[in-house]
mmCIF file of C-alpha atoms in Angstrom:
data_model
loop_
_atom_site.group_PDB
_atom_site.id
_atom_site.type_symbol
_atom_site.label_atom_id
_atom_site.label_comp_id
_atom_site.label_asym_id
_atom_site.label_seq_id
_atom_site.Cartn_x
_atom_site.Cartn_y
_atom_site.Cartn_z
ATOM 1 C CA MET V 157 148.861 120.066 72.844
ATOM 2 C CA LYS V 158 152.288 121.304 73.904
ATOM 3 C CA LYS V 159 154.314 119.156 76.293
ATOM 4 C CA THR V 160 155.548 120.447 79.628
ATOM 5 C CA SER V 161 158.111 119.364 82.200
ATOM 6 C CA ILE V 162 159.797 120.706 85.317
ATOM 7 C CA HIS V 163 163.364 120.081 86.491
ATOM 8 C CA PHE V 164 165.032 121.363 89.663
ATOM 9 C CA LEU V 165 168.772 121.965 90.139
ATOM 10 C CA GLU V 166 170.840 123.758 92.771
ATOM 11 C CA VAL V 167 170.229 127.494 92.460
ATOM 12 C CA LYS V 168 173.123 129.364 90.873
ATOM 13 C CA SER V 169 174.746 132.486 92.272
ATOM 14 C CA THR V 170 173.715 134.294 89.085
ATOM 15 C CA SER V 171 170.064 133.221 89.316
ATOM 16 C CA GLU V 172 168.621 136.600 90.273
ATOM 17 C CA ILE V 173 170.857 138.397 87.758
ATOM 18 C CA HIS V 174 169.311 136.255 85.041
ATOM 19 C CA ASN V 175 165.739 136.208 86.328
ATOM 20 C CA PHE V 176 165.543 139.953 87.071
ATOM 21 C CA ARG V 177 167.362 140.749 83.802
ATOM 22 C CA LYS V 178 170.047 142.728 85.614
ATOM 23 C CA LYS V 179 172.310 142.350 82.574
ATOM 24 C CA LYS V 180 171.862 141.871 78.832
ATOM 25 C CA PHE V 181 171.830 138.375 77.350
ATOM 26 C CA ASP V 182 172.355 137.727 73.650
ATOM 27 C CA TYR V 183 169.532 135.177 73.604
ATOM 28 C CA CYS V 184 166.994 137.682 75.006
ATOM 29 C CA ARG V 185 165.121 140.402 73.160
ATOM 30 C CA GLU V 186 164.741 143.648 75.086
ATOM 31 C CA ASP V 187 161.662 144.598 73.064
ATOM 32 C CA LEU V 188 159.875 141.522 74.448
ATOM 33 C CA GLN V 189 160.803 141.959 78.119
ATOM 34 C CA TYR V 190 157.490 143.656 78.852
ATOM 35 C CA LEU V 191 155.890 140.198 78.438
ATOM 36 C CA ASN V 192 157.869 138.824 81.388
ATOM 37 C CA GLU V 193 156.237 138.474 84.815
ATOM 38 C CA GLN V 194 157.524 137.884 88.322
ATOM 39 C CA PHE V 195 156.308 136.950 91.794
ATOM 40 C CA VAL V 196 158.792 137.315 94.662
ATOM 41 C CA GLU V 197 158.174 136.602 98.361
ATOM 42 C CA ASP V 198 161.783 136.670 99.464
ATOM 43 C CA SER V 199 165.326 137.054 98.139
ATOM 44 C CA ILE V 200 167.623 134.055 97.824
ATOM 45 C CA THR V 201 170.118 135.523 100.307
ATOM 46 C CA SER V 202 167.420 136.239 102.894
ATOM 47 C CA ARG V 203 165.810 132.807 102.521
ATOM 48 C CA ARG V 204 169.140 130.996 102.896
ATOM 49 C CA GLN V 205 169.899 132.962 106.062
ATOM 50 C CA LYS V 206 166.540 131.927 107.542
ATOM 51 C CA ILE V 207 167.175 128.289 106.621
ATOM 52 C CA GLU V 208 170.590 128.348 108.319
ATOM 53 C CA GLU V 209 169.079 129.860 111.451
ATOM 54 C CA GLN V 210 166.324 127.236 111.570
ATOM 55 C CA CYS V 211 168.802 124.426 111.010
ATOM 56 C CA LYS V 212 170.925 125.609 113.930
ATOM 57 C CA LYS V 213 167.862 126.078 116.150
ATOM 58 C CA TYR V 214 166.159 122.723 115.519
ATOM 59 C CA THR V 215 169.128 120.403 114.893
ATOM 60 C CA GLY V 216 171.811 122.103 116.966
ATOM 61 C CA ARG V 217 174.166 121.979 114.002
ATOM 62 C CA LYS V 218 175.163 124.314 111.214
ATOM 63 C CA LEU V 219 173.944 123.721 107.702
ATOM 64 C CA GLN V 220 176.440 121.512 105.892
ATOM 65 C CA LYS V 221 178.671 123.274 103.371
ATOM 66 C CA ASN V 222 177.659 120.933 100.543
ATOM 67 C CA ALA V 223 173.932 121.297 101.288
ATOM 68 C CA LYS V 224 171.606 122.559 98.551
ATOM 69 C CA PRO V 225 168.744 124.115 100.519
ATOM 70 C CA ILE V 226 167.562 126.317 97.648
ATOM 71 C CA ARG V 227 166.874 124.967 94.194
ATOM 72 C CA GLU V 228 165.573 126.383 90.960
ATOM 73 C CA GLY V 229 163.191 124.637 88.608
ATOM 74 C CA VAL V 230 162.588 125.429 84.944
ATOM 75 C CA VAL V 231 159.059 124.806 83.678
ATOM 76 C CA VAL V 232 158.107 124.585 80.010
ATOM 77 C CA ILE V 233 154.987 126.709 79.432
ATOM 78 C CA ASP V 234 152.956 127.954 76.474
ATOM 79 C CA GLU V 235 151.537 131.331 75.445
ATOM 80 C CA LYS V 236 148.377 130.732 77.521
ATOM 81 C CA THR V 237 150.133 130.009 80.823
ATOM 82 C CA THR V 238 149.492 132.695 83.462
ATOM 83 C CA MET V 239 151.144 133.625 86.735
ATOM 84 C CA ASP V 240 148.083 132.305 88.580
ATOM 85 C CA ASP V 241 148.581 128.935 86.873
ATOM 86 C CA LEU V 242 152.158 128.794 88.109
ATOM 87 C CA LYS V 243 151.189 129.870 91.627
ATOM 88 C CA LEU V 244 148.798 126.923 91.640
ATOM 89 C CA VAL V 245 151.645 124.642 90.517
ATOM 90 C CA ALA V 246 153.705 125.976 93.440
ATOM 91 C CA GLU V 247 150.798 125.399 95.844
ATOM 92 C CA ASN V 248 150.369 121.796 94.693
ATOM 93 C CA LEU V 249 154.112 121.095 94.868
ATOM 94 C CA GLN V 250 154.184 122.244 98.491
ATOM 95 C CA LYS V 251 151.046 120.310 99.387
ATOM 96 C CA GLU V 252 152.129 117.020 97.806
ATOM 97 C CA LEU V 253 155.932 117.089 98.023
ATOM 98 C CA GLY V 254 156.872 119.771 100.554
ATOM 99 C CA ILE V 255 158.583 122.010 97.982
ATOM 100 C CA LYS V 256 158.126 125.659 99.038
ATOM 101 C CA VAL V 257 158.362 128.060 96.064
ATOM 102 C CA PHE V 258 159.133 131.687 96.970
ATOM 103 C CA GLN V 259 160.059 133.132 93.548
ATOM 104 C CA ILE V 260 158.353 132.694 90.160
ATOM 105 C CA PHE V 261 159.534 134.244 86.881
ATOM 106 C CA ILE V 262 157.841 133.946 83.492
ATOM 107 C CA HIS V 263 160.238 134.556 80.580
ATOM 108 C CA ARG V 264 158.840 135.167 77.123
ATOM 109 C CA ASP V 265 161.785 137.157 75.762
ATOM 110 C CA GLU V 266 164.231 134.252 75.306
ATOM 111 C CA GLY V 267 164.697 132.252 72.123
ATOM 112 C CA HIS V 268 166.602 132.155 68.859
ATOM 113 C CA TYR V 269 166.314 132.938 65.152
ATOM 114 C CA ASP V 270 165.847 129.999 62.793
ATOM 115 C CA GLU V 271 167.468 129.544 59.382
ATOM 116 C CA ASN V 272 164.824 131.817 57.831
ATOM 117 C CA ASP V 273 165.511 134.561 60.391
ATOM 118 C CA ASN V 274 162.198 133.923 62.142
ATOM 119 C CA TRP V 275 162.150 134.337 65.934
ATOM 120 C CA LYS V 276 161.394 131.175 67.906
ATOM 121 C CA THR V 277 160.450 131.879 71.528
ATOM 122 C CA ASN V 278 161.647 129.545 74.276
ATOM 123 C CA GLN V 279 158.693 130.053 76.623
ATOM 124 C CA HIS V 280 159.418 128.919 80.158
ATOM 125 C CA ALA V 281 159.214 129.853 83.811
ATOM 126 C CA HIS V 282 161.634 129.680 86.744
ATOM 127 C CA LEU V 283 160.485 128.461 90.160
ATOM 128 C CA VAL V 284 162.946 129.140 92.999
ATOM 129 C CA ALA V 285 162.155 126.977 96.023
ATOM 130 C CA GLU V 286 163.212 126.083 99.544
ATOM 131 C CA TRP V 287 164.274 122.420 99.636
ATOM 132 C CA ILE V 288 163.857 121.772 103.382
ATOM 133 C CA ASP V 289 161.558 119.271 105.084
ATOM 134 C CA ASP V 290 159.147 121.018 107.488
ATOM 135 C CA GLN V 291 159.275 118.220 110.063
ATOM 136 C CA SER V 292 162.965 117.333 110.279
ATOM 137 C CA LYS V 293 164.324 120.710 109.127
ATOM 138 C CA LYS V 294 166.699 118.704 106.978
ATOM 139 C CA MET V 295 167.084 118.544 103.208
ATOM 140 C CA LEU V 296 164.167 117.148 101.240
ATOM 141 C CA LYS V 297 164.872 113.734 99.768
ATOM 142 C CA LEU V 298 162.565 112.842 96.872
ATOM 143 C CA ASN V 299 162.556 109.319 95.477
ATOM 144 C CA PRO V 300 162.054 108.505 91.758
ATOM 145 C CA ILE V 301 158.308 108.025 92.243
ATOM 146 C CA GLN V 302 157.986 111.481 93.816
ATOM 147 C CA MET V 303 160.128 113.018 91.057
ATOM 148 C CA SER V 304 157.766 111.495 88.511
ATOM 149 C CA GLN V 305 154.796 112.766 90.524
ATOM 150 C CA MET V 306 156.272 116.252 90.226
ATOM 151 C CA GLN V 307 155.926 116.018 86.433
ATOM 152 C CA ASP V 308 152.328 114.839 86.758
ATOM 153 C CA ILE V 309 151.446 117.750 89.048
ATOM 154 C CA CYS V 310 152.962 120.265 86.638
ATOM 155 C CA ALA V 311 151.188 118.876 83.546
ATOM 156 C CA ALA V 312 147.788 118.448 85.243
ATOM 157 C CA THR V 313 147.852 121.911 86.825
ATOM 158 C CA LEU V 314 148.856 123.702 83.616
ATOM 159 C CA GLY V 315 146.526 121.642 81.441
ATOM 160 C CA MET V 316 149.385 120.572 79.197
ATOM 161 C CA GLN V 317 150.676 117.206 78.010
ATOM 162 C CA ARG V 318 153.199 115.514 80.264
ATOM 163 C CA GLY V 319 156.643 115.115 78.776
ATOM 164 C CA ALA V 320 157.785 111.568 78.024
ATOM 165 C CA LYS V 321 159.516 109.776 80.881
ATOM 166 C CA SER V 322 163.228 109.809 80.228
ATOM 167 C CA SER V 323 166.590 109.590 81.926
ATOM 168 C CA ARG V 324 167.968 112.369 79.737
ATOM 169 C CA LYS V 325 169.394 115.344 81.546
ATOM 170 C CA HIS V 326 167.394 118.572 81.345
ATOM 171 C CA LEU V 327 169.017 121.314 79.285
ATOM 172 C CA SER V 328 169.988 124.537 81.059
ATOM 173 C CA SER V 329 169.544 127.855 79.236
ATOM 174 C CA ILE V 330 173.173 127.759 78.102
ATOM 175 C CA GLU V 331 172.939 124.113 77.024
ATOM 176 C CA TYR V 332 169.712 124.932 75.176
ATOM 177 C CA LYS V 333 171.475 127.766 73.379
ATOM 178 C CA ILE V 334 174.374 125.475 72.430
ATOM 179 C CA LYS V 335 171.936 122.839 71.144
ATOM 180 C CA VAL V 336 170.065 125.396 69.020
ATOM 181 C CA ASN V 337 173.290 126.883 67.643
ATOM 182 C CA LYS V 338 174.628 123.406 66.849
ATOM 183 C CA GLU V 339 171.488 122.564 64.876
ATOM 184 C CA ALA V 340 171.656 125.912 63.067
ATOM 185 C CA LEU V 341 175.338 125.329 62.287
ATOM 186 C CA GLU V 342 174.628 121.905 60.816
ATOM 187 C CA LEU V 343 171.926 123.388 58.597
ATOM 188 C CA ALA V 344 174.205 126.257 57.582
ATOM 189 C CA GLU V 345 176.958 123.750 56.762
ATOM 190 C CA GLN V 346 174.621 121.934 54.392
ATOM 191 C CA LYS V 347 173.778 125.200 52.673
ATOM 192 C CA SER V 348 177.421 126.272 52.589
ATOM 193 C CA ASN V 349 178.337 123.315 50.377
ATOM 194 C CA PHE V 350 176.167 124.823 47.670
ATOM 195 C CA ASN V 351 177.421 128.340 48.415
ATOM 196 C CA LEU V 352 181.024 127.166 48.154
ATOM 197 C CA LEU V 353 180.344 125.864 44.677
ATOM 198 C CA LEU V 354 179.016 129.278 43.701
ATOM 199 C CA LEU V 355 181.975 130.987 45.343
ATOM 200 C CA SER V 356 184.517 128.723 43.648
ATOM 201 C CA GLY V 357 182.943 129.658 40.300
ATOM 202 C CA GLN V 358 183.329 133.333 41.127
ATOM 203 C CA VAL V 359 186.963 132.848 42.153
ATOM 204 C CA GLU V 360 187.669 130.956 38.938
ATOM 205 C CA ARG V 361 186.152 133.776 36.869
ATOM 206 C CA LYS V 362 188.280 136.332 38.723
ATOM 207 C CA ARG V 363 191.379 134.209 38.103
ATOM 208 C CA ARG V 364 190.635 134.046 34.390
ATOM 209 C CA GLU V 365 190.072 137.797 34.306
ATOM 210 C CA PHE V 366 193.438 138.342 35.989
ATOM 211 C CA GLU V 367 195.208 136.006 33.549
ATOM 212 C CA GLU V 368 193.640 137.852 30.638
ATOM 213 C CA LEU V 369 194.777 141.223 31.996
ATOM 214 C CA LYS V 370 198.293 139.870 32.488
ATOM 215 C CA ARG V 371 198.320 138.518 28.940
ATOM 216 C CA LYS V 372 197.205 141.875 27.558
ATOM 217 C CA HIS V 373 199.848 143.601 29.635
ATOM 218 C CA LEU V 374 202.606 141.462 28.127
ATOM 219 C CA LYS V 375 201.370 142.341 24.646
ATOM 220 C CA LEU V 376 202.191 146.017 25.144
ATOM 221 C CA VAL V 377 205.282 145.709 22.951
ATOM 222 C CA ASN V 378 205.251 149.423 22.250
ATOM 223 C CA ASP V 379 205.953 150.069 25.888
ATOM 224 C CA SER V 380 209.724 150.465 26.093
ATOM 225 C CA ARG V 381 209.697 149.607 29.795
ATOM 226 C CA VAL V 382 208.055 146.253 29.151
ATOM 227 C CA GLU V 383 210.406 145.534 26.254
ATOM 228 C CA SER V 384 213.363 146.348 28.464
ATOM 229 C CA LEU V 385 212.164 144.025 31.217
ATOM 230 C CA ILE V 386 211.587 141.161 28.784
ATOM 231 C CA LEU V 387 215.041 141.660 27.304
ATOM 232 C CA LYS V 388 216.662 141.650 30.744
ATOM 233 C CA ARG V 389 214.700 138.542 31.672
ATOM 234 C CA ASP V 390 215.907 136.678 28.589
ATOM 235 C CA ILE V 391 219.517 137.689 29.272
ATOM 236 C CA PHE V 392 219.190 136.555 32.837
ATOM 237 C CA ILE V 393 217.857 133.124 31.855
ATOM 238 C CA GLN V 394 220.570 132.594 29.227
ATOM 239 C CA ASP V 395 223.423 133.375 31.583
ATOM 240 C CA ILE V 396 222.020 132.143 34.903
ATOM 241 C CA GLU V 397 224.198 129.008 34.997
ATOM 242 C CA GLY V 398 227.269 131.202 34.645
ATOM 243 C CA TYR V 399 226.122 133.409 37.508
ATOM 244 C CA MET V 400 225.655 130.378 39.696
ATOM 245 C CA LYS V 401 229.410 129.626 39.597
ATOM 246 C CA PHE V 402 229.989 132.787 41.607
ATOM 247 C CA PHE V 403 226.986 132.405 43.891
ATOM 248 C CA SER V 404 227.366 130.933 47.370
ATOM 249 C CA TYR V 405 224.312 128.759 48.103
ATOM 250 C CA LYS V 406 223.442 129.251 51.770
ATOM 251 C CA GLN V 407 222.283 125.995 53.364
ATOM 252 C CA ASN V 408 220.569 127.794 56.246
ATOM 253 C CA LEU V 409 218.201 129.533 53.811
ATOM 254 C CA THR V 410 215.294 128.106 51.859
ATOM 255 C CA LEU V 411 215.353 127.767 48.089
ATOM 256 C CA ASN V 412 213.192 130.863 47.657
ATOM 257 C CA GLU V 413 215.382 132.866 50.042
ATOM 258 C CA ASN V 414 218.512 131.845 48.074
ATOM 259 C CA ILE V 415 216.817 132.900 44.833
ATOM 260 C CA MET V 416 216.015 136.313 46.322
ATOM 261 C CA VAL V 417 219.660 136.751 47.419
ATOM 262 C CA LEU V 418 220.809 135.799 43.907
ATOM 263 C CA PHE V 419 218.395 138.242 42.290
ATOM 264 C CA LYS V 420 219.633 141.041 44.490
ATOM 265 C CA GLN V 421 223.279 140.347 43.644
ATOM 266 C CA ILE V 422 222.619 140.255 39.880
ATOM 267 C CA SER V 423 220.500 143.395 40.016
ATOM 268 C CA GLU V 424 223.282 145.259 41.832
ATOM 269 C CA LYS V 425 225.917 143.957 39.384
ATOM 270 C CA TYR V 426 224.037 145.207 36.301
ATOM 271 C CA HIS V 427 222.399 148.187 38.022
ATOM 272 C CA TRP V 428 218.942 146.785 37.350
ATOM 273 C CA SER V 429 215.897 147.547 39.458
ATOM 274 C CA TYR V 430 215.625 144.770 42.056
ATOM 275 C CA GLU V 431 211.862 145.240 42.199
ATOM 276 C CA ASP V 432 211.520 144.782 38.453
ATOM 277 C CA THR V 433 213.814 141.759 38.435
ATOM 278 C CA PHE V 434 211.938 140.159 41.305
ATOM 279 C CA LYS V 435 208.661 140.445 39.372
ATOM 280 C CA TRP V 436 209.916 137.776 36.958
ATOM 281 C CA LEU V 437 209.189 135.193 39.639
ATOM 282 C CA TYR V 438 205.487 135.756 38.967
ATOM 283 C CA TYR V 439 205.867 133.760 35.746
ATOM 284 C CA PRO V 440 205.748 130.002 36.444
ATOM 285 C CA GLU V 441 207.949 129.032 33.499
ATOM 286 C CA PHE V 442 210.659 131.436 34.648
ATOM 287 C CA TYR V 443 210.416 130.461 38.319
ATOM 288 C CA ASN V 444 210.598 126.739 37.475
ATOM 289 C CA LYS V 445 213.642 127.354 35.287
ATOM 290 C CA ILE V 446 215.469 129.157 38.097
ATOM 291 C CA CYS V 447 214.593 126.387 40.576
ATOM 292 C CA ASP V 448 215.917 123.701 38.214
ATOM 293 C CA ILE V 449 219.189 125.540 37.664
ATOM 294 C CA MET V 450 219.602 126.294 41.366
ATOM 295 C CA ASP V 451 219.038 122.636 42.257
ATOM 296 C CA LYS V 452 221.364 121.414 39.524
ATOM 297 C CA SER V 453 224.153 123.786 40.610
ATOM 298 C CA GLN V 454 223.820 122.719 44.206
ATOM 299 C CA ASN V 455 224.017 119.018 43.341
ATOM 300 C CA LEU V 456 227.048 119.523 41.100
ATOM 301 C CA GLY V 457 228.885 121.255 43.925
ATOM 302 C CA LEU V 458 229.290 124.487 41.962
ATOM 303 C CA ASN V 459 228.293 126.624 44.954
ATOM 304 C CA LYS V 460 230.814 127.924 47.369
#
């Protein structure tokens, strides 16, 4: 048997927007909205105005600004719960505790998709109620025993199991969504560890394929362009220490930026293509050689 519970909080300004589905919500399915039901005796604005008028009439004072005369309760239901069942809950709440419900909404279009992409419905109902004592015309004040009695009334009327007594705070629709998404994220994270292993294998294969293509490219000795580039590269490496004597190492630039400046100067001096010369940096052994020479020249004070 499914467990049920009911929890009341101050009604929000967006209550009727949510309950009447006046806007789209990403946790609601439009194709299931036809399953929703509603019972409305009064609007929230109209009911609050009546409460303020009664308060002024019977107490001689205005309703306090921090008063919460209208509250909204969320009830956990199941697929068999009807509107008549909930009207009976409302009737019993008024009879036993003085809570006057004037709006009831059944929502069967909310929920989430689980890790297998199966829809899980969050079946519940909203009860919007006037929280004013009939005798004193003041705010209702329910003690812990009465709050517990509220749970008993709900479970007995709906023919469902009462939720366990707890001091845990009830989850709002947004908090429920966060909780569900957090659980889904944790599950996805567990799966991602395995997926990352698969992905890393794919990346490694692509890297090896690239290295093989690069190796084949360097073997094209019949290509005069490639031969020319290799020759220029060898000349550059052999004479780089000599070039460094005429190169001014700029302290405000990084090592890589200094190397790029050097490459540009040498390319201009020998009328080489700067783009082709710069490509040599793609080869680790060449790049490391340049870095060593650049560092050595700087330490020896050869730079101007």
